[in-house]
XYZ file of C-alpha atoms in Angstrom:
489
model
C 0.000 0.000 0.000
C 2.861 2.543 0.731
C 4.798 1.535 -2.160
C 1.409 2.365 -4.159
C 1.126 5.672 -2.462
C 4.584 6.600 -3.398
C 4.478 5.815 -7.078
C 0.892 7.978 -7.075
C 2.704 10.682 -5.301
C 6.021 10.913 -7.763
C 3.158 10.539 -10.436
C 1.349 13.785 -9.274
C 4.786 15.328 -8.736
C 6.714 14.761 -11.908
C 10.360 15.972 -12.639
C 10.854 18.123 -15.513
C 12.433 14.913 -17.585
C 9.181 12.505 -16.917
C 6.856 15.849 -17.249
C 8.028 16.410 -20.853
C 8.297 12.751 -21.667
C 4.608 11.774 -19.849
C 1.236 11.167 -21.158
C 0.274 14.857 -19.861
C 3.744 16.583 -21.789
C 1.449 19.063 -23.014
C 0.120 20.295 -20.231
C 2.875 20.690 -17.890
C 4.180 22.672 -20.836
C 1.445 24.545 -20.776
C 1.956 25.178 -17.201
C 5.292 25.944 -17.457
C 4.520 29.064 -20.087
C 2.036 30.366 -18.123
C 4.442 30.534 -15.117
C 7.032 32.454 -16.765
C 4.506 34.822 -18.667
C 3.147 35.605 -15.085
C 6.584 36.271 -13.471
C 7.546 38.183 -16.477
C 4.256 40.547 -16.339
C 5.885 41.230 -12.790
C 9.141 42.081 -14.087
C 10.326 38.989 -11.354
C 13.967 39.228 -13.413
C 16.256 41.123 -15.507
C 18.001 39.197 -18.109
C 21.647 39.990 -17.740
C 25.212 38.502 -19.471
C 26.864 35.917 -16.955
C 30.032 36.706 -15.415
C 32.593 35.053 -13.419
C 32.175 37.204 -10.098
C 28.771 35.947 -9.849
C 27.300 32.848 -7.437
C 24.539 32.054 -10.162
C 22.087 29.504 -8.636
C 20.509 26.556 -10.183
C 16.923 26.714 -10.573
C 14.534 24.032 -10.713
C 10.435 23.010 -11.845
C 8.076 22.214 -9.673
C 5.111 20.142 -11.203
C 1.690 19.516 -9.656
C -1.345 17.817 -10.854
C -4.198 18.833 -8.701
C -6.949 16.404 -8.453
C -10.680 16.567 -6.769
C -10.690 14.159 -3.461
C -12.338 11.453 -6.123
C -8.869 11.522 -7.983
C -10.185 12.811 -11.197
C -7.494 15.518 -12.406
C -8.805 19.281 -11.255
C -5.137 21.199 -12.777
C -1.988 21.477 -13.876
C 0.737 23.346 -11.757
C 4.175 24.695 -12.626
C 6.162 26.816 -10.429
C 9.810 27.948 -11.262
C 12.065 27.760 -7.866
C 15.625 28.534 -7.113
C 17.786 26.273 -5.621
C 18.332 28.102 -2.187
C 20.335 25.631 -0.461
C 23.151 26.966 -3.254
C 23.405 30.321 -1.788
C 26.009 31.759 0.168
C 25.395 33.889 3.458
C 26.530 37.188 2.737
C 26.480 37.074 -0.591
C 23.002 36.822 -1.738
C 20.906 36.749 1.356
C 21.636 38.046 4.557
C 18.640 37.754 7.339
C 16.056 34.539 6.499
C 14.323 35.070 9.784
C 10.345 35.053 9.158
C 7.454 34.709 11.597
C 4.284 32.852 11.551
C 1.027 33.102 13.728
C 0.812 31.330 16.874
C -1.688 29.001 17.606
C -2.417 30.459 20.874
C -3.549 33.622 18.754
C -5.702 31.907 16.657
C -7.785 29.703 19.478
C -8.175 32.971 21.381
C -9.328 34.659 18.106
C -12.066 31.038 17.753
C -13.522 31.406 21.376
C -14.644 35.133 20.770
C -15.912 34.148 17.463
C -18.603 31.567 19.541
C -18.755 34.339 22.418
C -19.697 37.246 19.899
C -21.046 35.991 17.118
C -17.704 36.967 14.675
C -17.922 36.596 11.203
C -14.768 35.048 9.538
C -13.167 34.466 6.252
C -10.181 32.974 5.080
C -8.047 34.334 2.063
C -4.931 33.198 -0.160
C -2.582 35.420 -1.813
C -1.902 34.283 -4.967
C 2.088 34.060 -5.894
C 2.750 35.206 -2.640
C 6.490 35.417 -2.573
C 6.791 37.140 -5.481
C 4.803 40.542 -4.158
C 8.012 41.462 -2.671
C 11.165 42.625 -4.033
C 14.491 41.841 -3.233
C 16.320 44.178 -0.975
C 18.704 46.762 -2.583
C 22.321 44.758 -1.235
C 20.674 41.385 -2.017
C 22.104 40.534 -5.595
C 20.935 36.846 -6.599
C 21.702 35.615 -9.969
C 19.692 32.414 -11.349
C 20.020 30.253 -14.005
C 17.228 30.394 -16.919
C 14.487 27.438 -16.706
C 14.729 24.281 -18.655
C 12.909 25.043 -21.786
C 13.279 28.838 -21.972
C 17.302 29.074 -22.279
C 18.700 32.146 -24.225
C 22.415 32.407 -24.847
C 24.595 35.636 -26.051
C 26.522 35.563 -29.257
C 28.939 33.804 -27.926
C 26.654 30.851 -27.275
C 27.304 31.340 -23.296
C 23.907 30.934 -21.095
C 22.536 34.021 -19.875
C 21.161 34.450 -16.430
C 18.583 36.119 -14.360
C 19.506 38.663 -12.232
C 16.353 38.849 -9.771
C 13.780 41.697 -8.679
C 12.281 39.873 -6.735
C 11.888 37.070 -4.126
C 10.792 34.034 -5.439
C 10.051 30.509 -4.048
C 13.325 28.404 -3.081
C 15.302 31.840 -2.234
C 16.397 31.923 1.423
C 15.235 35.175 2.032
C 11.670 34.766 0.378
C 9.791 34.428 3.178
C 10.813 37.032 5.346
C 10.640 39.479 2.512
C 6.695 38.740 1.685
C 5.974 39.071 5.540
C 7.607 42.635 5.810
C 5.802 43.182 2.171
C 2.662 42.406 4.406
C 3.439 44.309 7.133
C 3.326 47.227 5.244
C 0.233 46.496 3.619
C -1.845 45.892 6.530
C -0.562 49.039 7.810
C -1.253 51.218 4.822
C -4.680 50.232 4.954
C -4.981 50.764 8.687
C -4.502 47.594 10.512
C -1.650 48.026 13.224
C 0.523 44.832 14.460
C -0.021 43.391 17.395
C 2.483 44.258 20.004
C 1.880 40.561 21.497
C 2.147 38.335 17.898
C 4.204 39.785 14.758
C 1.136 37.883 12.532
C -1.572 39.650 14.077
C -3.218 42.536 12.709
C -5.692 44.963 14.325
C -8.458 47.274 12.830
C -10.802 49.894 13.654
C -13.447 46.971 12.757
C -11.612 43.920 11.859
C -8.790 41.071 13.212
C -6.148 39.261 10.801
C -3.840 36.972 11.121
C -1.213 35.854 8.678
C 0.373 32.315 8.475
C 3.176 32.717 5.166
C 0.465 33.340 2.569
C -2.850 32.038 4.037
C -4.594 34.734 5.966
C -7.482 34.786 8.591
C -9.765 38.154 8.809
C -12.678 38.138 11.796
C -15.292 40.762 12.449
C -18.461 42.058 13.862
C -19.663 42.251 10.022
C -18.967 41.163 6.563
C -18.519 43.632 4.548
C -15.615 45.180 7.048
C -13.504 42.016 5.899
C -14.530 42.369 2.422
C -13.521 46.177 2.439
C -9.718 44.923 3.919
C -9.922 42.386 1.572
C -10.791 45.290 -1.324
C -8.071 47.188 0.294
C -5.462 45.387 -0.340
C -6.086 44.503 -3.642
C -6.198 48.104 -4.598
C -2.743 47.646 -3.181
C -1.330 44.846 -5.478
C -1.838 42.347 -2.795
C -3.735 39.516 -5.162
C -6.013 38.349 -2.446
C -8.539 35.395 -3.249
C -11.457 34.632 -1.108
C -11.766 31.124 0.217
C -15.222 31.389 2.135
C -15.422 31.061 5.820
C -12.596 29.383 8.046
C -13.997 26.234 7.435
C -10.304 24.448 7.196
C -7.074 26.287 7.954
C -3.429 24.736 7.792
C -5.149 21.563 8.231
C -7.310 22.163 10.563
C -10.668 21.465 10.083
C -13.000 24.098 11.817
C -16.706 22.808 12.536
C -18.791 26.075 14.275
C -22.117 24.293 15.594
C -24.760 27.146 15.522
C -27.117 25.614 18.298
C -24.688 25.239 21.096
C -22.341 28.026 20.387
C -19.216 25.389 20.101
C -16.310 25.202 17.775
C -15.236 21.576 16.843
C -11.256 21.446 15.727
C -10.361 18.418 14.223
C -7.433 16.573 12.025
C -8.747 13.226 10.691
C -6.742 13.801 7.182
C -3.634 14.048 9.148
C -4.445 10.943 11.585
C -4.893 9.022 8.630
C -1.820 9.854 7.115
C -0.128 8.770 10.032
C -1.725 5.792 10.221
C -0.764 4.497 6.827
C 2.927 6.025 7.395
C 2.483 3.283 10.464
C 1.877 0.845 7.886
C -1.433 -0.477 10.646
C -3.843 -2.774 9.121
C -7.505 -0.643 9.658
C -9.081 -4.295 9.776
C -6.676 -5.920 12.097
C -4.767 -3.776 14.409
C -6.441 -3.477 17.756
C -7.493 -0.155 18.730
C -6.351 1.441 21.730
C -8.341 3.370 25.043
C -5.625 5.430 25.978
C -2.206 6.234 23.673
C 0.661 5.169 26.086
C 1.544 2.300 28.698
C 1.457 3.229 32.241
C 5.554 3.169 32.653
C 7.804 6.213 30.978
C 9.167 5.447 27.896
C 13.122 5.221 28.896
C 16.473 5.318 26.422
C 16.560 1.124 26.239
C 19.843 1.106 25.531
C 20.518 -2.471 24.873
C 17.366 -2.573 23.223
C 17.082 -4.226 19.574
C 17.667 -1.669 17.077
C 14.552 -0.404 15.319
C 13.362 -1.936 12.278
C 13.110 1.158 10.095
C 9.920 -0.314 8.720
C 8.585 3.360 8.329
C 10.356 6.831 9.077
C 10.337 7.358 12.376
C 10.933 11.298 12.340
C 8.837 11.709 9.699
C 5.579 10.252 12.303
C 6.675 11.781 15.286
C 6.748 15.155 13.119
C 3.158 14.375 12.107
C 2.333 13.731 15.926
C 3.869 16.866 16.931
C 1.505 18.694 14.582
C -1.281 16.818 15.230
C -0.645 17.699 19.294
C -0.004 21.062 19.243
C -2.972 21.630 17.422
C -6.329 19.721 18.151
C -5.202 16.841 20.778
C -3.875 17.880 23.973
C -4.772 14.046 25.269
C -1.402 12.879 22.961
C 0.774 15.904 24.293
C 2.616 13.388 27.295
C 3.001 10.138 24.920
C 4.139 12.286 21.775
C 6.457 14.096 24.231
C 7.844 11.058 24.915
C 8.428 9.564 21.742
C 10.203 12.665 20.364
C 12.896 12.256 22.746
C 14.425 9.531 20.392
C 14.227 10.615 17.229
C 17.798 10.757 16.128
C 18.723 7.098 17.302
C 15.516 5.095 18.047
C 15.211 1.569 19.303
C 12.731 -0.761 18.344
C 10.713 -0.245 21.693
C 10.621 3.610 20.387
C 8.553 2.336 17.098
C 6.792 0.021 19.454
C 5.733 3.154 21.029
C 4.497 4.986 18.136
C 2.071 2.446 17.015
C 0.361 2.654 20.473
C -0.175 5.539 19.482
C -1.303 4.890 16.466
C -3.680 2.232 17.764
C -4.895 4.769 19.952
C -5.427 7.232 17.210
C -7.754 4.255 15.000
C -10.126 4.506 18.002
C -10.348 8.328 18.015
C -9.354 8.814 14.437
C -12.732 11.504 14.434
C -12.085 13.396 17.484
C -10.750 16.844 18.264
C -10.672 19.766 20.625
C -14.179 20.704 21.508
C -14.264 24.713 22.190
C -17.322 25.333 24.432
C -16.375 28.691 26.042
C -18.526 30.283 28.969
C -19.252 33.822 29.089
C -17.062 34.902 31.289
C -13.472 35.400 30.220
C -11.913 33.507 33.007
C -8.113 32.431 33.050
C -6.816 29.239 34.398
C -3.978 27.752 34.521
C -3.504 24.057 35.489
C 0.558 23.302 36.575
C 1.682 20.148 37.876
C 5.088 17.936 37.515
C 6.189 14.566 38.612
C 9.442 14.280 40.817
C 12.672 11.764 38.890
C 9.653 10.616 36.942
C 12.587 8.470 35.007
C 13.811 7.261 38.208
C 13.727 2.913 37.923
C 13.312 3.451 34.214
C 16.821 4.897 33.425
C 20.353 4.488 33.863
C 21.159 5.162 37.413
C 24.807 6.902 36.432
C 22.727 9.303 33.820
C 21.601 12.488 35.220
C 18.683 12.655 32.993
C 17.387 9.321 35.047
C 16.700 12.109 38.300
C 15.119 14.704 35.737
C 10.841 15.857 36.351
C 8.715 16.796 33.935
C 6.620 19.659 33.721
C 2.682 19.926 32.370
C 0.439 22.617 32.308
C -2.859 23.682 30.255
C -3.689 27.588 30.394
C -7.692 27.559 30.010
C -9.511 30.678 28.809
C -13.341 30.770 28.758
C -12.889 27.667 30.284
C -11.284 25.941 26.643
C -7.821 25.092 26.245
C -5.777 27.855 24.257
C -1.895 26.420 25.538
C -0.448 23.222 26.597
C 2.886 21.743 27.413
C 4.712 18.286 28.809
C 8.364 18.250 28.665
C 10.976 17.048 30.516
C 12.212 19.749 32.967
C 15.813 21.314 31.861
C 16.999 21.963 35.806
C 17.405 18.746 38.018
C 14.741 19.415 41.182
C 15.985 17.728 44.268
C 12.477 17.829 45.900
C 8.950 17.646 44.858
C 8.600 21.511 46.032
C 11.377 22.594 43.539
C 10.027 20.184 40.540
C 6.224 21.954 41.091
C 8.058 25.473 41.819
C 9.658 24.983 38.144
C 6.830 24.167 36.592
C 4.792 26.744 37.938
C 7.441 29.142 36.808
C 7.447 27.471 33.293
C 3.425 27.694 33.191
C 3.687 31.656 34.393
C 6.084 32.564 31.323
C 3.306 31.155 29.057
C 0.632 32.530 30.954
C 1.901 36.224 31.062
C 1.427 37.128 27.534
C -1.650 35.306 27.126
C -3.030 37.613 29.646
C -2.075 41.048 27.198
C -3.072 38.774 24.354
C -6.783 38.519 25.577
C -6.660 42.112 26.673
C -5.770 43.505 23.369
C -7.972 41.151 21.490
C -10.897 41.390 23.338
C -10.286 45.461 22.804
C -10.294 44.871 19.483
C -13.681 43.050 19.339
C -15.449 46.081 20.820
C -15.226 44.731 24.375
C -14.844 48.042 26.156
C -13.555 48.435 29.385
C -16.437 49.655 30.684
C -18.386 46.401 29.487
C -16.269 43.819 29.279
C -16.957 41.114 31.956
C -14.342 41.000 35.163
C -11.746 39.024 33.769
C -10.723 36.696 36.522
C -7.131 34.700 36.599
C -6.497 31.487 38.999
C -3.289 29.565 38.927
C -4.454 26.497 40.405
C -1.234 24.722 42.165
C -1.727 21.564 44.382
C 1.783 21.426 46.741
C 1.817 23.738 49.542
C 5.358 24.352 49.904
C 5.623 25.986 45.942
C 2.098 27.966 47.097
C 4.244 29.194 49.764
C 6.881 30.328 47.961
C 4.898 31.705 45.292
C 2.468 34.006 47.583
C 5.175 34.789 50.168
C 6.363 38.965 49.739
C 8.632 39.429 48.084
C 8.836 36.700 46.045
C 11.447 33.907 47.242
C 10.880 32.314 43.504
C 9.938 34.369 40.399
C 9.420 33.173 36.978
């Protein structure tokens, strides 16, 4: 079944060699010119002589056929990308540093939208990379595509010299997100001082993730007017109805009861095929771990390498971070091995993949109260690894730390990890994990301030906002009401 998969995948995903020598030649090629008319209507290059001072990069295709979830072909994709892993810091980029949204932002932004009634819509920027030029000092150089050489007299191969960014380059995607920044400023949506992604309006919310983009208001036609905006600002922004799905995610709002249903069963199943388990005859799981820490199992037979093993726990990060908090201990866990695991480490994973076949529908249930309450649930164990791990290694004595931070009563952050100090007492293992959860918990608070501003929930109106840290050992409660403080964050 894999092997299938694969071959469908390098079908749908062609090189330039099988695209031009396939069944569907001629449309790939007539992908390919449509590509570099676009990027040439945008003046994306210059075409210049080559000489020897310059660090010309390769380019490459990238071919897509896009089909409807029955399989029946929906398009043909080309893109032209440079080869960025070619490029030399200093040379011809410099910063690559780019921000997304966080997730914390965009639950926040979910539970007001079943509080107040928020109309949302999600948008895609078309080409996104290539809205934004090239700084002045960045000089890249790229080689022509396959299929649209041109030489000089000589019969040398002349080369692009860039305007600018385009997909592959380094640089690319913190260029478009400063291109943004200054878009969603010029038409008078300020960034938040809390998330770098999140913009703020007179009468609407956005929030940027590279080029897929979130808008929430009290009203429609205040998103469509941003949306009208920026278009009147060369942004190419495309409408993609309410945030019914974003990244992945797929957003259910249930009218009657005022609830927001995430969920990520097209990710669960991929990782259940990259599992290779049998639907019909693995045994599904109640819960996704065994009672015991999973330890280092050093003599343990090697693993098998019957599937990539960083390639699921990647998939289970996302998949945790996002809808499940019930896999956030046992994917912890796993994660731990990634670079060298043992064959109790796969073991491990398809628990949790047997778990997953018996919750393969589920997700994070938002179901916020009225009032915006905040509270924050901290707890750790004490040498949890203590029994399980080499008594001579000092990770064997470590604690880990888990906390949820609850607003409106849903979950909006979560952690489990082991802790980085070694606590020599259950106080100091709690007292570092309350310190941990506080870190989280500060910004959240400003977050839900300036947000819930945003929404039209004046001071004046706004419910009392009320914040509990609930902690269950007394001597870290101690320590943590005593004046002043004999243990800050």
């Amino acid at each position: 079944m894999l092997a299938a998969k694969t071959a469908s995948n390098q079908e749908d995903n062609p090189s330039w060699v099988q695209a031009m020598n396939g069944p569907f030649a001629e449309e790939y090629w007539q992908a390919a010119c449509i590509e570099v008319e676009t990027l040439e209507k945008m003046e994306a290059w210059d075409v210049v002589d080559r000489t020897s001072d310059m660090n010309v990069l390769p380019s490459t295709w990238a071919f897509k056929c896009k089909r409807f979830p029955d399989g029946m072909i929906k398009k043909f994709k080309a893109r032209f990308c440079a080869r960025g892993d070619r490029q030399i810091e200093g040379v011809d980029y410099f910063e690559t540093f780019a921000p997304v949204v966080q997730w914390v932002t965009i639950r926040l932004l979910l539970i007001l939208e079943c509080l107040l009634g928020l109309v949302s819509k999600q948008g895609d920027i078309t080409c996104a990379f290539l809205h934004a030029h090239l700084e002045e000092d960045e000089k890249v150089f790229l080689r022509m595509p396959q299929g649209f050489k041109q030489y000089d007299k000589r019969g040398n191969e002349k080369v692009f010299s860039m305007n600018r960014s385009i997909y592959g380059l380094k640089q690319s995607p913190r260029a478009f997100w400063k291109y943004m920044v200054e878009k969603f400023e010029a038409v008078g949506m300020r960034q938040s001082d809390f998330d770098p992604c999140l913009f703020i309006g007179d009468n609407c919310i956005a929030v940027m993730y590279v080029d897929d983009v979130l808008l929430w208001s009290t009203k429609e036609e205040y998103i469509i007017k941003v949306g009208l905006d920026l278009r009147a600002l060369g942004v190419d922004l495309e409408e993609e109805e309410d945030a019914a799905g974003y990244l992945g995610v797929q957003l259910t709002k249930i009218s009657k009861t005022g609830q927001m249903v995430m969920t990520q069963e097209g990710l669960i199943t991929r990782i259940i095929e990259a599992l290779g388990l049998d639907t019909d005859k693995s045994t599904p799981r109640n819960t996704p771990c065994l009672k015991a820490p999973l330890s280092k199992d050093l003599d343990g037979d090697p693993a098998s390498g019957s599937f990539s093993y960083p390639s699921v726990v990647g998939m289970l990060l996302y998949l945790a971070g996002h809808t499940r908090p019930d896999l956030t201990y046992s994917v912890s866990q796993v994660a731990r091995f990634t670079f060298a695991p043992k064959r109790s480490h796969e073991q491990a994973l398809k628990l949790i993949g047997r778990y997953l076949l018996a919750t393969r529908d589920k997700g994070m249930v938002l179901t916020p109260t009225k009032e915006l309450n905040v509270d924050a649930y901290p707890d750790a164990d004490f040498a949890g690894l203590w029994g399980y791990e080499d008594s001579l290694d000092p990770l064997c004595v470590r604690s880990r730390t888990g906390f949820v931070i609850n607003v409106a009563n849903c979950p909006v952050f979560w952690k489990s990890q082991l802790q980085t100090e070694t606590a020599t007492s259950t106080m100091m293992s709690e007292v570092i994990a309350l310190a941990h959860c506080c870190r989280e918990l500060m910004p959240i608070l400003d977050m839900v301030d300036e947000i819930g501003e945003a929404v039209g929930l004046e001071q004046s109106e706004s419910p009392k906002m009320h914040i509990r840290i609930h902690e269950d050992n007394a001597g870290a409660l101690v320590l943590a009401q005593t004046l002043p403080p004999q243990f800050t964050p």
